[in-house]
Amino acid sequence: MDKHSAHLQLTLVIVAFLLLAMPVRADWYADARPLMGTEVSVRLWHEDADTGRRLVEDIFAEANRIDLLMSTYKEDSRISEINRHAASAPVVAGEELLQLIQRALDVSVLTAGAFDITYDSVGQHYDFRTHQRPDAATVEAARALIDYRLVRLDVAAGTVAFAAQGVRINLGGIAKGYVVERGVTLLRAAGVQHAVVTAGGDSRLLGDRRGQPWMVGIRDPRKDGNVAMTVPLQDEAVSTSGDYERYFDEDGVRYHHIISPSTGNPASGVHSATVIGPDGVMTDALSTSVFVMGVDRGLRLIATLSGYEAIVIDDQGQIYFSDGLTPPSGAL
Ligand code: ADP
Ligand code: MG
């Protein structure tokens, strides 16, 4: 073997070693985990395996951080502390929580109270796993405390106060949208161009699926596991609120987790409401709102919001589309 070919061989060995050792592999990196009482998932395209996997971890860490701050199921969350003390004295919420509560209150104004985080004075009496629900007298008494105007924010002091004893807030109708929006913001800042972050019924898409739109399935609200339709989307948020997520049936009545603030009972008339738009916090809050408002009022609200569209399935299985959507052929 001459010196030249020995050198070439050594070079080849080194190159092969480097190729094996370097984690460079453009691919999809993904995972799904139970979190926030639902499933959180992420799928992202990255050129580098180590970075791709690290970013997946970052998304779960962020979702976990937000859950610890905002979950009413955790005694030591800031929200739980607010619920315990804000009727007696202002409680420091911190800028992030204060901003999200402010956005929730803004949606209450926008929806004339259909979206209202104080729904929890009634909501707290439900346990869907054990089929527990409040009796009529409890609903009646708690209903007076469902009023977003009883929540007072002091932005300068960073505090929340309640104007009456017994008021409670719960961000269940907006926090998952915040998680997916935060997740995508984090990925975008890291240079990711193609991703989807999902928390339960809320998804935020970043870019497309490398040359093709993401295909988002909207569940058939009465056929478990079936998809009522598939919507091609990119760079959008999409949220669905349904009466099939947390519920129990009793004497032919479905008791589910979306409360109509005006009656204090689960909203009726709609089986699922999907809202598509540029911001996941808004699509989450709006899907809950449209569910409460019903087909007519809900679609009228969406028509006033530029960039937002909706798909509503009513209690007859009839599907309604907002004006900016092209219904699939055969759907009407
Ligand atoms: P999910 O994605 O969990 O199905 P939705 O976006 O439909 O959630 O929101 C339902 C959740 O919103 C409920 O579990 C509850 O925490 C909260 N919620 C229920 N009714 C209202 C309401 N009228 N306004 C604001 N939030 C509500
Ligand atoms: Mg929602």
XYZ file of C-alpha atoms and ligand atoms in Angstrom:
360
model
C 0.000 0.000 0.000
C 1.565 3.310 -0.961
C 1.481 6.316 1.240
C -1.182 8.002 -0.864
C -3.796 5.237 -0.647
C -3.163 4.764 3.083
C -3.893 8.418 3.524
C -7.047 8.140 1.427
C -8.216 5.157 3.467
C -7.650 7.004 6.704
C -9.606 9.977 5.360
C -12.500 7.715 4.387
C -12.519 6.146 7.830
C -12.566 9.582 9.440
C -15.385 10.781 7.175
C -17.423 7.645 7.880
C -16.823 8.102 11.609
C -17.925 11.732 11.489
C -21.068 10.840 9.550
C -21.967 8.264 12.176
C -21.071 10.467 15.115
C -22.789 13.640 13.980
C -26.483 13.755 14.774
C -27.253 15.713 11.606
C -30.454 14.347 10.155
C -33.178 16.527 8.712
C -36.394 14.912 9.858
C -39.641 15.311 11.790
C -39.230 15.236 15.555
C -42.380 14.607 17.549
C -43.898 13.451 20.796
C -47.256 13.421 22.604
C -47.751 13.381 26.381
C -50.634 13.648 28.844
C -50.669 17.153 30.290
C -53.246 19.763 31.346
C -55.899 17.074 31.657
C -55.532 16.284 27.968
C -52.851 15.373 25.442
C -50.193 17.857 24.409
C -48.244 17.054 21.253
C -45.611 18.626 19.061
C -44.251 17.773 15.644
C -41.493 19.846 14.105
C -39.063 19.659 11.206
C -35.420 20.198 12.006
C -32.107 19.750 10.232
C -30.399 18.503 13.356
C -31.478 15.598 15.539
C -30.134 16.885 18.844
C -31.666 20.319 18.394
C -34.918 18.843 17.088
C -35.267 16.623 20.152
C -34.283 19.426 22.511
C -36.931 21.712 21.018
C -39.558 19.009 21.507
C -38.555 18.887 25.195
C -38.671 22.694 25.395
C -42.318 22.672 24.282
C -43.335 20.222 27.027
C -41.362 22.205 29.606
C -43.195 25.362 28.543
C -46.609 23.647 28.623
C -45.785 22.312 32.080
C -44.711 25.751 33.310
C -47.963 27.316 32.116
C -50.004 24.485 33.652
C -48.307 25.000 37.043
C -49.188 28.680 36.862
C -52.767 28.368 35.626
C -54.283 25.053 36.705
C -57.165 25.196 39.174
C -56.474 21.506 39.862
C -53.191 22.417 41.537
C -53.528 23.854 45.032
C -50.236 25.744 44.753
C -50.872 27.354 41.347
C -51.189 31.117 41.216
C -54.765 30.774 39.962
C -55.689 28.692 43.010
C -54.172 31.332 45.254
C -56.161 34.031 43.471
C -59.355 31.997 43.893
C -58.678 31.587 47.616
C -57.848 35.207 48.448
C -58.833 37.709 45.733
C -62.264 38.387 47.235
C -60.600 39.559 50.459
C -57.612 41.472 49.081
C -55.819 42.015 45.756
C -53.490 39.117 44.873
C -50.307 39.567 42.859
C -50.781 37.654 39.606
C -47.590 38.474 37.732
C -47.477 40.070 34.315
C -48.028 36.947 32.211
C -51.106 35.748 34.076
C -52.496 39.259 34.317
C -52.190 39.699 30.551
C -53.989 36.447 29.812
C -56.781 37.296 32.272
C -57.057 40.696 30.567
C -57.404 38.984 27.185
C -60.097 36.697 28.624
C -62.003 39.736 29.935
C -61.676 41.409 26.516
C -63.290 38.345 24.912
C -66.092 38.572 27.494
C -66.819 42.100 26.297
C -66.569 41.012 22.646
C -69.010 38.122 23.183
C -71.396 40.001 25.511
C -70.509 37.601 28.320
C -70.806 34.272 26.466
C -67.145 33.712 27.282
C -66.645 34.260 30.996
C -63.828 32.823 33.131
C -66.012 33.276 36.246
C -68.205 30.407 34.923
C -66.245 28.367 37.488
C -68.480 29.317 40.419
C -70.850 26.830 38.766
C -68.167 24.817 36.953
C -66.414 23.824 40.183
C -69.440 21.722 41.171
C -69.029 19.340 38.231
C -66.961 16.195 38.301
C -67.320 14.440 34.963
C -65.453 11.316 36.031
C -67.779 10.644 38.962
C -70.898 12.039 37.191
C -71.275 14.751 39.789
C -73.300 17.857 38.982
C -74.774 20.738 40.979
C -78.490 20.645 41.844
C -80.808 23.423 40.608
C -80.560 25.444 43.845
C -76.741 25.396 43.747
C -76.757 26.495 40.109
C -79.187 29.292 40.886
C -77.093 30.585 43.799
C -73.763 30.325 41.951
C -75.123 31.843 38.734
C -75.184 35.333 40.300
C -71.422 35.061 40.714
C -70.820 34.411 37.009
C -69.955 37.902 35.882
C -66.596 38.913 34.446
C -67.165 42.480 35.700
C -66.557 41.180 39.209
C -62.889 40.598 38.239
C -60.791 43.712 38.809
C -57.285 44.017 37.419
C -54.749 46.567 38.574
C -52.181 46.514 35.801
C -49.780 48.905 37.543
C -49.777 46.817 40.728
C -50.019 43.515 38.821
C -52.905 42.336 40.975
C -56.305 40.664 40.640
C -59.209 41.290 42.989
C -62.782 39.962 43.069
C -65.672 42.298 43.870
C -67.676 39.591 45.678
C -67.091 36.583 47.917
C -67.432 33.265 46.100
C -66.182 34.472 42.697
C -63.802 32.010 41.031
C -61.918 32.106 37.760
C -60.805 29.242 35.548
C -58.746 29.654 32.372
C -59.729 26.246 30.935
C -61.318 27.939 27.908
C -58.199 29.882 26.917
C -55.060 28.356 28.529
C -54.528 25.594 25.974
C -54.655 28.142 23.160
C -52.041 30.107 25.081
C -49.855 27.008 25.384
C -49.913 26.286 21.646
C -49.353 29.949 20.774
C -46.388 30.146 23.189
C -45.039 26.874 21.823
C -45.032 28.096 18.251
C -43.542 31.470 19.251
C -40.706 29.577 20.913
C -40.132 27.366 17.852
C -40.259 30.281 15.453
C -37.629 32.118 17.530
C -35.438 28.995 17.269
C -35.662 29.150 13.469
C -38.159 26.307 12.994
C -40.284 26.764 9.871
C -42.588 23.738 9.922
C -44.362 22.595 13.074
C -47.645 21.856 14.741
C -48.255 22.197 18.477
C -51.495 20.762 19.858
C -53.108 20.827 23.305
C -56.407 18.947 23.364
C -58.697 20.642 20.852
C -56.319 23.510 20.145
C -53.627 23.460 17.470
C -51.232 26.061 16.176
C -49.575 25.425 12.833
C -46.243 26.938 11.909
C -45.678 27.063 8.152
C -46.831 24.071 6.145
C -46.005 20.371 6.104
C -43.009 20.945 3.788
C -44.737 21.725 0.534
C -48.228 20.595 1.544
C -50.799 22.077 3.872
C -51.394 20.470 7.247
C -54.595 18.427 7.169
C -56.608 19.173 10.302
C -59.403 16.738 11.107
C -62.588 17.978 12.744
C -64.094 15.193 14.781
C -67.558 13.903 14.241
C -69.101 14.942 17.572
C -71.257 11.805 17.821
C -69.100 9.123 16.171
C -66.070 8.476 18.325
C -62.867 8.348 16.329
C -64.563 9.488 13.098
C -63.659 12.687 11.321
C -66.536 14.887 10.107
C -64.255 16.715 7.708
C -60.629 17.557 7.034
C -59.465 21.130 6.542
C -56.189 22.000 4.764
C -54.403 24.776 6.686
C -51.045 26.428 7.148
C -49.765 29.115 9.505
C -53.066 29.238 11.367
C -54.486 28.354 14.734
C -57.503 26.067 14.911
C -59.570 25.277 18.006
C -62.542 23.013 18.486
C -64.904 23.040 21.458
C -67.168 20.042 21.767
C -69.687 18.492 24.128
C -67.950 15.088 23.780
C -64.674 15.922 25.537
C -65.732 15.938 29.209
C -69.296 14.872 29.837
C -71.731 12.334 31.155
C -75.248 11.518 30.030
C -78.117 11.288 32.518
C -81.790 10.729 31.655
C -81.159 11.679 28.044
C -79.433 14.947 28.973
C -75.799 15.503 28.201
C -73.983 17.295 31.010
C -70.742 18.672 29.591
C -68.004 21.175 30.389
C -69.060 24.291 28.493
C -71.326 26.412 30.664
C -73.735 29.032 29.393
C -73.172 31.990 31.757
C -76.766 33.169 31.313
C -78.362 29.897 32.503
C -75.539 28.401 34.575
C -76.153 25.096 32.781
C -74.220 23.362 29.993
C -74.845 25.191 26.718
C -77.189 23.417 24.319
C -77.900 23.566 20.594
C -74.371 22.955 19.349
C -72.301 19.770 19.306
C -69.043 21.320 18.186
C -67.650 24.712 17.255
C -64.366 25.147 15.407
C -62.660 28.499 14.951
C -59.715 29.118 12.603
C -57.585 32.253 12.727
C -54.177 33.823 13.220
C -53.969 33.577 17.005
C -54.392 30.472 19.175
C -55.477 32.365 22.290
C -58.309 33.935 20.302
C -59.359 30.757 18.450
C -59.506 28.909 21.785
C -61.623 31.547 23.521
C -63.770 32.023 20.413
C -64.506 28.328 19.906
C -65.858 28.194 23.459
C -67.774 31.434 22.805
C -69.343 30.262 19.542
C -70.357 27.016 21.250
C -72.193 29.047 23.904
C -73.666 31.604 21.488
C -75.076 29.037 19.075
C -75.063 28.883 15.276
C -76.666 32.243 14.418
C -75.126 34.545 16.992
C -71.820 32.692 16.822
C -71.452 32.996 13.055
C -72.542 36.633 13.179
C -69.771 37.346 15.687
C -67.160 35.557 13.562
C -68.243 37.585 10.497
C -67.176 40.759 12.335
C -63.664 39.459 13.083
C -61.246 39.812 10.223
C -59.084 36.730 9.671
C -61.350 34.413 11.682
C -63.588 31.659 10.313
C -65.800 29.057 11.939
C -67.347 25.652 11.344
C -70.282 24.817 13.601
C -72.052 21.468 13.917
C -75.464 21.811 15.550
C -77.438 19.284 17.581
C -79.031 17.916 14.397
C -75.628 17.178 12.869
C -76.062 20.042 10.406
C -72.771 21.741 9.472
C -72.511 25.523 9.097
C -69.592 27.484 7.632
C -68.684 31.135 8.067
C -68.699 33.245 4.891
C -64.948 33.100 4.228
C -64.843 29.297 3.976
C -65.565 27.230 0.916
C -67.678 24.281 2.038
C -66.432 20.965 0.659
C -68.571 19.773 -2.247
C -71.277 17.464 -0.969
C -71.284 18.938 2.542
C -74.356 21.081 2.018
P -61.392 21.890 25.419
O -60.358 22.190 24.403
O -60.898 21.538 26.790
O -62.552 21.037 24.939
P -62.755 24.424 25.239
O -61.914 25.390 24.549
O -64.011 24.006 24.628
O -61.919 23.248 25.808
O -63.098 25.043 26.638
C -63.858 24.314 27.570
C -63.373 24.725 28.915
O -63.599 26.127 29.063
C -64.112 24.073 30.029
O -63.531 22.851 30.406
C -64.022 25.125 31.103
O -62.776 25.012 31.756
C -64.038 26.425 30.355
N -65.370 27.037 30.204
C -66.597 26.448 30.257
N -67.581 27.318 30.005
C -66.977 28.522 29.791
C -67.452 29.844 29.475
N -68.744 30.094 29.304
N -66.528 30.817 29.331
C -65.208 30.582 29.493
N -64.701 29.372 29.768
C -65.566 28.350 29.911
Mg -61.808 27.091 23.823
